[in-house]
Amino acid sequence: MAGLGVGLIGTGYMGKCHALAWNAVRQIFGDVERPRLVHLAEANADLARVRASEFGFEKATGDWRDLLADPEVQVISVTTPNQFHAEMAIAALQAGKHVWCEKPMAPALADAERMLAAARASGRVAIMGYNYIQNPVMRQIRALIEDGAIGDINHVRVEIDEDFMADPQALFYWKSEASSGYGALDDFAVHPLSLLWFLFGHVEAVIADMVKPYAERPLAEGGRRAVENHDIASVLMHLGGGISAVLMANRSAWGRKGRIALQIFGSKGSILFDQERMNEFELYQASGAPAEQGYRKILSAPVHKPYDRFIPAPGHGLGFNDLKIIECRELHRAIAGENYSAIDFANGLQIERSVHAMAQSFSEQRWVSVPKG
Amino acid sequence: MAGLGVGLIGTGYMGKCHALAWNAVRQIFGDVERPRLVHLAEANADLARVRASEFGFEKATGDWRDLLADPEVQVISVTTPNQFHAEMAIAALQAGKHVWCEKPMAPALADAERMLAAARASGRVAIMGYNYIQNPVMRQIRALIEDGAIGDINHVRVEIDEDFMADPQALFYWKSEASSGYGALDDFAVHPLSLLWFLFGHVEAVIADMVKPYAERPLAEGGRRAVENHDIASVLMHLGGGISAVLMANRSAWGRKGRIALQIFGSKGSILFDQERMNEFELYQASGAPAEQGYRKILSAPVHKPYDRFIPAPGHGLGFNDLKIIECRELHRAIAGENYSAIDFANGLQIERSVHAMAQSFSEQRWVSVPKG
Amino acid sequence: MAGLGVGLIGTGYMGKCHALAWNAVRQIFGDVERPRLVHLAEANADLARVRASEFGFEKATGDWRDLLADPEVQVISVTTPNQFHAEMAIAALQAGKHVWCEKPMAPALADAERMLAAARASGRVAIMGYNYIQNPVMRQIRALIEDGAIGDINHVRVEIDEDFMADPQALFYWKSEASSGYGALDDFAVHPLSLLWFLFGHVEAVIADMVKPYAERPLAEGGRRAVENHDIASVLMHLGGGISAVLMANRSAWGRKGRIALQIFGSKGSILFDQERMNEFELYQASGAPAEQGYRKILSAPVHKPYDRFIPAPGHGLGFNDLKIIECRELHRAIAGENYSAIDFANGLQIERSVHAMAQSFSEQRWVSVPKG
Amino acid sequence: MAGLGVGLIGTGYMGKCHALAWNAVRQIFGDVERPRLVHLAEANADLARVRASEFGFEKATGDWRDLLADPEVQVISVTTPNQFHAEMAIAALQAGKHVWCEKPMAPALADAERMLAAARASGRVAIMGYNYIQNPVMRQIRALIEDGAIGDINHVRVEIDEDFMADPQALFYWKSEASSGYGALDDFAVHPLSLLWFLFGHVEAVIADMVKPYAERPLAEGGRRAVENHDIASVLMHLGGGISAVLMANRSAWGRKGRIALQIFGSKGSILFDQERMNEFELYQASGAPAEQGYRKILSAPVHKPYDRFIPAPGHGLGFNDLKIIECRELHRAIAGENYSAIDFANGLQIERSVHAMAQSFSEQRWVSVPKG
């Protein structure tokens, strides 16, 4: 059987990450055919040719619609800026391609809903690129929770913090425009929401507070411009099953680089995780001798599948890019009609509904229920 | 000049801590007279005699009012359960004694208000036992903030977590009764609120969510009883100066023993602290070579006053009880009419107003402004 | 029964620490009589009076021999510089006093041997001030080892590092003189040796390497002077029972403030400890589900006796000075003829024999057996 | 220009790692041609075919000598067990191929010397697979040292610890045979030695102690067999420039999974690193305000080249396998005749000379100078 024919739209941060995953997935897992890197699209044909050469794609184009017409392309990675996701993903699905789309779906909820509708109409696989749920450590955490290792969960805290918007002297750019979304909630807080979904299911009700640490930012041409969205968001939440949660997102958090910190409390123990140290987690169990109870720091290891496909020795560590390879393997399962672990458009849409509910709760200063799809 | 004549009411956890502080304050600081440990009260006269002997008090009584009448007593430590604070502190002040009262002031706001009124009427010193603000590390954090080391503060998170209520099989006891207060908010969340006051001043507006991890608990006599208050509370807050904050309190947090974790974000850096490692804090400053920026872990040292009064070598570590000795020195300053750093009844009352506002915001499911005294 | 009559010689770093311990031991433990702080000696009579007032001693003197003649003094704390220990301790013992002497015994082995002889001849208690073995965490570590929690021990590493000699521009002072001893080995490496003794017994054979990070240091009067001893020492060791060990001491280790780091490896697990975080330790046990094995960080707690005598809540933390209070309680046991846990002169001498063997092994560049007393 | 034609011998742990690197190096770096995965050899022809398919190699063989005769193969990865390195690497060089050989060179020093001679005679590139020096964090540490960020280095400690030999009940296997080498020193301690070489150059003199934690191990067929080499080694060392060092290696260290811990002390600061958290390091500099000095934890970031080729965001983390991709890029430089950063056979041999000197120092119980090549 031949490998999947792959099209790639976009070659930035996530575009390269997808290319690496497509290129490595068979080497790592062995049990899928090697994908054919068929066709790569960039905004500019020259850049497309350069990237196609670097990434090992056979064809290059400056017009992403060329991929739709390419019969050798079976699946398309959509890794362009968020505002283009809807148009591209829908067109790809309508052209009969499977879609692997980076998160979030789209700034506007209506666009995200159209994406789901297109996926359903197409009968094709449509998967979101929520890579953090693919961490073998995160899978182990879910297994522990399911096994009752820390009893019934009653409270969760999750923080996502980086400092790419922390410098007040940094020039105003599109991420501070209202058209790009709410700020920290969009394309940033969705990551911890993907973890919450993976572990506990969808959010039921929310109330958010949002803050602009800097009311305005300097312009390149001189002068200053008012910031239109919020770099900091804090949210009280109710998950299902009586679990209360707090979500905190801060993209102006000096010193934080890739922090996604989880604290999960249950009736028999608790679990801690921080993406900045993605190869470890901590487990506390209220059992055994009282003088010997404490948080256990567990390093990622071959026993945490599929770490073993990368490295046979424990404690040696996966990297950020490796998570996308695991996600790519899950995508293969989805396309093959097997059980898979990834966030499809239906669940992706529900995550975005919770984001919009948060924004609404902030503007109306009240608790808001997240509508169900 | 003679040392202060001390009366002590209560000899439990905090009573012993006060006795240790009174006994050591001159040895440590050298610049106050040795207090005279005059009169100790316990609920039971026999126990009072035992404790007076152990703690080095001259007189013992089973009736705390005996201390009011004792002309040798100039200052009274009130360390009894919270519901007795108001009666005792007010009587002591009316008897012309200075008062050092453990936190919080009282379960009912009206009682706390009467305590402040009594303090004002008496002209005596009335100080609350918020010891965590006395940590030399916390003083250094405040100095850094005041010096602009991390720029303008825009966001703060504070968590207080312990696990003394985490076991669902533990028997129902008075801490789960509504009469004891709201649960995690009372006599627990007031600690982080004291830190927020120390660093940023008082809270302006709040909205809280509260949770009962266990709806009922077993009774010693068999059967089960419904839990009447909340072991988990999460609060969105506005401090002054445009600072947003999140307060999280969980007294059923398995694995946490004495966690009071602060994250402070500013326009030039950030600061981290955790009471479980009370002899260190972390400072991130967005300056210097980008390749060398990171959180600096700073160990407590003689340069962080008054650590030097305890130990001349850095990194050797103070203990929990040492903070009370520092507080005792501040109390001496207050009595001497000098500048001091401690939480008086006026500021203590304002902390409790914020707690009651949190409870109100939860029951009314809306943001509530904290009334100003 | 009356409390012990206490004499104190020296009021510096350790002198104050002893005074605090004598003053607090009854308050903390309750089961010993309050010591009488009888007589304090300093080099200068005026300073002696000041310190006696601060520390609460009844009498003050500029001549330490006055304590020998004072019939109210039953036990003498010797906290002067190392070169005075022998003369003072021996005289005190000969005068019929019990002795609590700071470590190490004496720079010269012959003097230390005379101290032991004097102790034996006197029939009095003679205890060394090795406070780190009194940490409840260290006691728990010993209990775990004795219980076989990590199986048979086969390898140990211990590091002691501070940076008080790290600055090459710091002026030459007596600690760099040969007469003060070998450098890092004296009065510094003896601390980890006390821990090794506490956990595993005495050292059998050693080979050391020593280094001068700075060949000379500036003089206050201008010019430079050659450094005469070694600020860094590294030692391979054989303990009893086939345990190999490595001892590393560096008093010019920039960044280290009070590090005494232990790593203990056994056939079933391992244990880690660092004095800079003296209220916690880590335990790894090779048991249970492989996917859940990891180092458990255990916080000090009331269940680790006698932490409970200081604080009834776990994770709140003892301080450096508290260890001396525990040591003082052990001294009381020794004087009362009870079982006690402290390092007497016989074991103290054996520790110093191992130090001298290390120095010999360095000068002779060969393994040296430690002679047994 | 066409990409390098690659031959791969061995497809285990390191064989797969090489295959991943060859496959990804152009995607990551963009500035090298995509290597052609030409010919793969395994012990068994069937397995070779399976692995060639998985790894994307064009041809497969059960006889590694087929690669020597293949004109399309220009460079050969040697990833077989250590005892085969010499034969294969020498044959490859003699056949005119470049060689990328996993560490160490060979159990016998004479074999390693023949390998170097063959490399020199061939004029081909011969590089060892010491991947840990390729970590962007390690490069940053070297740059800091070279820039004098911590002054003149005077002392270094390095530990390598894992627990794959920690279980005394594990069956005897070839790693406990004398023919496999000295134990912890071979193919294990060479990793930290590669770091020492990278940072400080070669070792000058050594004295080692070695230990067998378990004198014998059970046999599969019943009974027990004596262990013939040492799982624990501790070494005092002199590096050049007056730097003293301690090397500790323990392959029976329960709880350690991939620890390679470095402590580097200089006249102005110190640096800490641990491979188990390979995306961070700690830097202490004795400058700035004393109240603010501390270890700075620096997360790997794009500014630490070539992290930026993998991920454009800081703190997201590389993995163990990524280091081999960087090494592969350096190999390309070497083959292109450019400056490169990797360990060639000459430096690899010198590392092994130091290992043999350690073993000699242990058997002769004396310091041994490491002969220079």
PDB file of N, CA and C in Angstrom, chain A residues 231-298:
ATOM      1  N   ASP A 231      -3.991  40.884  26.970  1.00  0.00           N
ATOM      2  CA  ASP A 231      -2.874  39.936  27.041  1.00  0.00           C
ATOM      3  C   ASP A 231      -2.974  38.983  28.228  1.00  0.00           C
ATOM      4  N   ILE A 232      -3.862  39.293  29.149  1.00  0.00           N
ATOM      5  CA  ILE A 232      -4.018  38.466  30.353  1.00  0.00           C
ATOM      6  C   ILE A 232      -5.490  38.110  30.521  1.00  0.00           C
ATOM      7  N   ALA A 233      -5.736  36.839  30.767  1.00  0.00           N
ATOM      8  CA  ALA A 233      -7.108  36.397  31.030  1.00  0.00           C
ATOM      9  C   ALA A 233      -7.095  35.405  32.188  1.00  0.00           C
ATOM     10  N   SER A 234      -8.081  35.523  33.042  1.00  0.00           N
ATOM     11  CA  SER A 234      -8.236  34.599  34.184  1.00  0.00           C
ATOM     12  C   SER A 234      -9.684  34.159  34.208  1.00  0.00           C
ATOM     13  N   VAL A 235      -9.898  32.870  34.368  1.00  0.00           N
ATOM     14  CA  VAL A 235     -11.246  32.333  34.189  1.00  0.00           C
ATOM     15  C   VAL A 235     -11.578  31.335  35.292  1.00  0.00           C
ATOM     16  N   LEU A 236     -12.709  31.528  35.935  1.00  0.00           N
ATOM     17  CA  LEU A 236     -13.267  30.488  36.808  1.00  0.00           C
ATOM     18  C   LEU A 236     -14.151  29.602  35.939  1.00  0.00           C
ATOM     19  N   MET A 237     -14.084  28.310  36.183  1.00  0.00           N
ATOM     20  CA  MET A 237     -14.792  27.391  35.298  1.00  0.00           C
ATOM     21  C   MET A 237     -15.430  26.244  36.080  1.00  0.00           C
ATOM     22  N   HIS A 238     -16.503  25.751  35.503  1.00  0.00           N
ATOM     23  CA  HIS A 238     -17.060  24.478  35.963  1.00  0.00           C
ATOM     24  C   HIS A 238     -16.899  23.465  34.841  1.00  0.00           C
ATOM     25  N   LEU A 239     -16.227  22.400  35.154  1.00  0.00           N
ATOM     26  CA  LEU A 239     -16.147  21.283  34.213  1.00  0.00           C
ATOM     27  C   LEU A 239     -17.297  20.333  34.558  1.00  0.00           C
ATOM     28  N   GLY A 240     -17.389  19.243  33.867  1.00  0.00           N
ATOM     29  CA  GLY A 240     -18.418  18.282  34.215  1.00  0.00           C
ATOM     30  C   GLY A 240     -18.092  17.567  35.516  1.00  0.00           C
ATOM     31  N   GLY A 241     -19.056  16.877  36.057  1.00  0.00           N
ATOM     32  CA  GLY A 241     -18.806  16.038  37.223  1.00  0.00           C
ATOM     33  C   GLY A 241     -18.464  16.786  38.480  1.00  0.00           C
ATOM     34  N   GLY A 242     -18.873  18.048  38.552  1.00  0.00           N
ATOM     35  CA  GLY A 242     -18.636  18.790  39.786  1.00  0.00           C
ATOM     36  C   GLY A 242     -17.210  19.268  39.971  1.00  0.00           C
ATOM     37  N   ILE A 243     -16.428  19.248  38.921  1.00  0.00           N
ATOM     38  CA  ILE A 243     -15.045  19.717  39.028  1.00  0.00           C
ATOM     39  C   ILE A 243     -15.006  21.225  38.817  1.00  0.00           C
ATOM     40  N   SER A 244     -14.424  21.926  39.755  1.00  0.00           N
ATOM     41  CA  SER A 244     -14.185  23.353  39.557  1.00  0.00           C
ATOM     42  C   SER A 244     -12.782  23.526  38.998  1.00  0.00           C
ATOM     43  N   ALA A 245     -12.616  24.593  38.222  1.00  0.00           N
ATOM     44  CA  ALA A 245     -11.303  24.798  37.611  1.00  0.00           C
ATOM     45  C   ALA A 245     -11.007  26.281  37.495  1.00  0.00           C
ATOM     46  N   VAL A 246      -9.734  26.581  37.426  1.00  0.00           N
ATOM     47  CA  VAL A 246      -9.280  27.940  37.166  1.00  0.00           C
ATOM     48  C   VAL A 246      -8.329  27.876  35.988  1.00  0.00           C
ATOM     49  N   LEU A 247      -8.596  28.720  35.001  1.00  0.00           N
ATOM     50  CA  LEU A 247      -7.729  28.830  33.819  1.00  0.00           C
ATOM     51  C   LEU A 247      -7.085  30.207  33.834  1.00  0.00           C
ATOM     52  N   MET A 248      -5.767  30.228  33.706  1.00  0.00           N
ATOM     53  CA  MET A 248      -5.058  31.507  33.692  1.00  0.00           C
ATOM     54  C   MET A 248      -4.156  31.555  32.468  1.00  0.00           C
ATOM     55  N   ALA A 249      -4.260  32.642  31.717  1.00  0.00           N
ATOM     56  CA  ALA A 249      -3.440  32.791  30.513  1.00  0.00           C
ATOM     57  C   ALA A 249      -2.815  34.176  30.511  1.00  0.00           C
ATOM     58  N   ASN A 250      -1.526  34.215  30.274  1.00  0.00           N
ATOM     59  CA  ASN A 250      -0.802  35.488  30.307  1.00  0.00           C
ATOM     60  C   ASN A 250       0.294  35.455  29.250  1.00  0.00           C
ATOM     61  N   ARG A 251       0.092  36.211  28.188  1.00  0.00           N
ATOM     62  CA  ARG A 251       1.131  36.215  27.163  1.00  0.00           C
ATOM     63  C   ARG A 251       2.102  37.383  27.351  1.00  0.00           C
ATOM     64  N   SER A 252       1.981  38.069  28.469  1.00  0.00           N
ATOM     65  CA  SER A 252       2.967  39.106  28.816  1.00  0.00           C
ATOM     66  C   SER A 252       3.631  38.762  30.145  1.00  0.00           C
ATOM     67  N   ALA A 253       3.860  37.486  30.363  1.00  0.00           N
ATOM     68  CA  ALA A 253       4.387  36.991  31.643  1.00  0.00           C
ATOM     69  C   ALA A 253       5.903  36.866  31.556  1.00  0.00           C
ATOM     70  N   TRP A 254       6.598  37.944  31.843  1.00  0.00           N
ATOM     71  CA  TRP A 254       8.062  37.920  31.803  1.00  0.00           C
ATOM     72  C   TRP A 254       8.628  36.679  32.508  1.00  0.00           C
ATOM     73  N   GLY A 255       9.495  35.998  31.832  1.00  0.00           N
ATOM     74  CA  GLY A 255      10.189  34.864  32.437  1.00  0.00           C
ATOM     75  C   GLY A 255       9.609  33.525  32.062  1.00  0.00           C
ATOM     76  N   ARG A 256       8.342  33.530  31.679  1.00  0.00           N
ATOM     77  CA  ARG A 256       7.724  32.270  31.262  1.00  0.00           C
ATOM     78  C   ARG A 256       7.932  32.120  29.764  1.00  0.00           C
ATOM     79  N   LYS A 257       8.322  30.947  29.330  1.00  0.00           N
ATOM     80  CA  LYS A 257       8.656  30.744  27.925  1.00  0.00           C
ATOM     81  C   LYS A 257       7.721  29.753  27.248  1.00  0.00           C
ATOM     82  N   GLY A 258       7.330  28.735  27.966  1.00  0.00           N
ATOM     83  CA  GLY A 258       6.435  27.768  27.361  1.00  0.00           C
ATOM     84  C   GLY A 258       5.669  27.046  28.463  1.00  0.00           C
ATOM     85  N   ARG A 259       5.312  27.825  29.469  1.00  0.00           N
ATOM     86  CA  ARG A 259       4.696  27.218  30.641  1.00  0.00           C
ATOM     87  C   ARG A 259       3.245  26.856  30.355  1.00  0.00           C
ATOM     88  N   ILE A 260       2.902  25.600  30.583  1.00  0.00           N
ATOM     89  CA  ILE A 260       1.503  25.161  30.652  1.00  0.00           C
ATOM     90  C   ILE A 260       1.456  24.276  31.885  1.00  0.00           C
ATOM     91  N   ALA A 261       1.041  24.871  32.983  1.00  0.00           N
ATOM     92  CA  ALA A 261       1.140  24.195  34.276  1.00  0.00           C
ATOM     93  C   ALA A 261      -0.218  23.694  34.715  1.00  0.00           C
ATOM     94  N   LEU A 262      -0.271  22.423  34.992  1.00  0.00           N
ATOM     95  CA  LEU A 262      -1.499  21.771  35.450  1.00  0.00           C
ATOM     96  C   LEU A 262      -1.358  21.357  36.907  1.00  0.00           C
ATOM     97  N   GLN A 263      -2.419  21.583  37.681  1.00  0.00           N
ATOM     98  CA  GLN A 263      -2.521  21.028  39.030  1.00  0.00           C
ATOM     99  C   GLN A 263      -3.887  20.351  39.114  1.00  0.00           C
ATOM    100  N   ILE A 264      -3.859  19.080  39.411  1.00  0.00           N
ATOM    101  CA  ILE A 264      -5.094  18.295  39.435  1.00  0.00           C
ATOM    102  C   ILE A 264      -5.260  17.682  40.819  1.00  0.00           C
ATOM    103  N   PHE A 265      -6.352  18.016  41.481  1.00  0.00           N
ATOM    104  CA  PHE A 265      -6.565  17.527  42.846  1.00  0.00           C
ATOM    105  C   PHE A 265      -7.723  16.538  42.898  1.00  0.00           C
ATOM    106  N   GLY A 266      -7.477  15.425  43.540  1.00  0.00           N
ATOM    107  CA  GLY A 266      -8.505  14.420  43.691  1.00  0.00           C
ATOM    108  C   GLY A 266      -8.647  13.971  45.129  1.00  0.00           C
ATOM    109  N   SER A 267      -9.552  13.033  45.345  1.00  0.00           N
ATOM    110  CA  SER A 267      -9.846  12.600  46.712  1.00  0.00           C
ATOM    111  C   SER A 267      -8.772  11.687  47.292  1.00  0.00           C
ATOM    112  N   LYS A 268      -7.863  11.206  46.441  1.00  0.00           N
ATOM    113  CA  LYS A 268      -6.799  10.317  46.939  1.00  0.00           C
ATOM    114  C   LYS A 268      -5.402  10.810  46.606  1.00  0.00           C
ATOM    115  N   GLY A 269      -5.307  11.941  45.929  1.00  0.00           N
ATOM    116  CA  GLY A 269      -3.976  12.417  45.570  1.00  0.00           C
ATOM    117  C   GLY A 269      -4.042  13.590  44.628  1.00  0.00           C
ATOM    118  N   SER A 270      -2.913  13.898  44.043  1.00  0.00           N
ATOM    119  CA  SER A 270      -2.876  15.021  43.107  1.00  0.00           C
ATOM    120  C   SER A 270      -1.759  14.807  42.097  1.00  0.00           C
ATOM    121  N   ILE A 271      -1.852  15.547  40.994  1.00  0.00           N
ATOM    122  CA  ILE A 271      -0.886  15.435  39.904  1.00  0.00           C
ATOM    123  C   ILE A 271      -0.496  16.838  39.454  1.00  0.00           C
ATOM    124  N   LEU A 272       0.802  17.007  39.184  1.00  0.00           N
ATOM    125  CA  LEU A 272       1.334  18.281  38.702  1.00  0.00           C
ATOM    126  C   LEU A 272       2.068  18.060  37.392  1.00  0.00           C
ATOM    127  N   PHE A 273       1.989  19.036  36.508  1.00  0.00           N
ATOM    128  CA  PHE A 273       2.696  18.965  35.227  1.00  0.00           C
ATOM    129  C   PHE A 273       3.021  20.376  34.775  1.00  0.00           C
ATOM    130  N   ASP A 274       4.158  20.538  34.125  1.00  0.00           N
ATOM    131  CA  ASP A 274       4.511  21.820  33.519  1.00  0.00           C
ATOM    132  C   ASP A 274       5.187  21.556  32.182  1.00  0.00           C
ATOM    133  N   GLN A 275       4.626  22.107  31.119  1.00  0.00           N
ATOM    134  CA  GLN A 275       5.152  21.875  29.780  1.00  0.00           C
ATOM    135  C   GLN A 275       6.613  22.334  29.638  1.00  0.00           C
ATOM    136  N   GLU A 276       7.051  23.303  30.430  1.00  0.00           N
ATOM    137  CA  GLU A 276       8.453  23.727  30.332  1.00  0.00           C
ATOM    138  C   GLU A 276       9.408  22.593  30.727  1.00  0.00           C
ATOM    139  N   ARG A 277       8.903  21.630  31.465  1.00  0.00           N
ATOM    140  CA  ARG A 277       9.649  20.406  31.750  1.00  0.00           C
ATOM    141  C   ARG A 277       8.770  19.238  31.313  1.00  0.00           C
ATOM    142  N   MET A 278       8.609  19.151  30.013  1.00  0.00           N
ATOM    143  CA  MET A 278       7.591  18.281  29.423  1.00  0.00           C
ATOM    144  C   MET A 278       7.901  16.805  29.567  1.00  0.00           C
ATOM    145  N   ASN A 279       9.090  16.458  30.026  1.00  0.00           N
ATOM    146  CA  ASN A 279       9.455  15.061  30.180  1.00  0.00           C
ATOM    147  C   ASN A 279       9.319  14.555  31.607  1.00  0.00           C
ATOM    148  N   GLU A 280       8.530  15.231  32.409  1.00  0.00           N
ATOM    149  CA  GLU A 280       8.326  14.767  33.775  1.00  0.00           C
ATOM    150  C   GLU A 280       6.961  15.227  34.273  1.00  0.00           C
ATOM    151  N   PHE A 281       6.482  14.540  35.314  1.00  0.00           N
ATOM    152  CA  PHE A 281       5.292  15.012  36.011  1.00  0.00           C
ATOM    153  C   PHE A 281       5.405  14.547  37.451  1.00  0.00           C
ATOM    154  N   GLU A 282       4.528  15.078  38.295  1.00  0.00           N
ATOM    155  CA  GLU A 282       4.589  14.739  39.716  1.00  0.00           C
ATOM    156  C   GLU A 282       3.270  14.135  40.165  1.00  0.00           C
ATOM    157  N   LEU A 283       3.386  13.103  40.957  1.00  0.00           N
ATOM    158  CA  LEU A 283       2.216  12.360  41.443  1.00  0.00           C
ATOM    159  C   LEU A 283       2.291  12.242  42.957  1.00  0.00           C
ATOM    160  N   TYR A 284       1.231  12.666  43.619  1.00  0.00           N
ATOM    161  CA  TYR A 284       1.128  12.475  45.065  1.00  0.00           C
ATOM    162  C   TYR A 284      -0.016  11.530  45.355  1.00  0.00           C
ATOM    163  N   GLN A 285       0.269  10.509  46.110  1.00  0.00           N
ATOM    164  CA  GLN A 285      -0.785   9.587  46.510  1.00  0.00           C
ATOM    165  C   GLN A 285      -0.826   9.492  48.025  1.00  0.00           C
ATOM    166  N   ALA A 286      -2.025   9.656  48.562  1.00  0.00           N
ATOM    167  CA  ALA A 286      -2.201   9.628  50.010  1.00  0.00           C
ATOM    168  C   ALA A 286      -2.291   8.190  50.488  1.00  0.00           C
ATOM    169  N   SER A 287      -1.192   7.471  50.340  1.00  0.00           N
ATOM    170  CA  SER A 287      -1.187   6.086  50.782  1.00  0.00           C
ATOM    171  C   SER A 287       0.225   5.751  51.244  1.00  0.00           C
ATOM    172  N   GLY A 288       0.364   4.656  51.898  1.00  0.00           N
ATOM    173  CA  GLY A 288       1.667   4.279  52.424  1.00  0.00           C
ATOM    174  C   GLY A 288       1.959   4.979  53.737  1.00  0.00           C
ATOM    175  N   ALA A 289       3.185   4.821  54.208  1.00  0.00           N
ATOM    176  CA  ALA A 289       3.584   5.386  55.496  1.00  0.00           C
ATOM    177  C   ALA A 289       3.514   6.912  55.449  1.00  0.00           C
ATOM    178  N   PRO A 290       2.867   7.523  56.430  1.00  0.00           N
ATOM    179  CA  PRO A 290       2.780   8.992  56.433  1.00  0.00           C
ATOM    180  C   PRO A 290       4.153   9.676  56.387  1.00  0.00           C
ATOM    181  N   ALA A 291       5.135   9.082  57.017  1.00  0.00           N
ATOM    182  CA  ALA A 291       6.458   9.725  57.041  1.00  0.00           C
ATOM    183  C   ALA A 291       7.147   9.691  55.690  1.00  0.00           C
ATOM    184  N   GLU A 292       6.558   8.966  54.747  1.00  0.00           N
ATOM    185  CA  GLU A 292       7.203   8.808  53.444  1.00  0.00           C
ATOM    186  C   GLU A 292       6.356   9.329  52.291  1.00  0.00           C
ATOM    187  N   GLN A 293       5.288  10.049  52.598  1.00  0.00           N
ATOM    188  CA  GLN A 293       4.455  10.569  51.518  1.00  0.00           C
ATOM    189  C   GLN A 293       5.035  11.857  50.950  1.00  0.00           C
ATOM    190  N   GLY A 294       4.936  11.983  49.641  1.00  0.00           N
ATOM    191  CA  GLY A 294       5.436  13.188  48.999  1.00  0.00           C
ATOM    192  C   GLY A 294       5.174  13.112  47.517  1.00  0.00           C
ATOM    193  N   TYR A 295       5.414  14.211  46.835  1.00  0.00           N
ATOM    194  CA  TYR A 295       5.251  14.219  45.383  1.00  0.00           C
ATOM    195  C   TYR A 295       6.368  13.402  44.747  1.00  0.00           C
ATOM    196  N   ARG A 296       5.987  12.499  43.873  1.00  0.00           N
ATOM    197  CA  ARG A 296       6.929  11.676  43.131  1.00  0.00           C
ATOM    198  C   ARG A 296       7.161  12.322  41.770  1.00  0.00           C
ATOM    199  N   LYS A 297       8.375  12.627  41.460  1.00  0.00           N
ATOM    200  CA  LYS A 297       8.718  13.192  40.151  1.00  0.00           C
ATOM    201  C   LYS A 297       9.042  12.044  39.208  1.00  0.00           C
ATOM    202  N   ILE A 298       8.188  11.837  38.217  1.00  0.00           N
ATOM    203  CA  ILE A 298       8.314  10.701  37.317  1.00  0.00           C
ATOM    204  C   ILE A 298       8.824  11.195  35.969  1.00  0.00           C
TER     205      ILE A 298
END
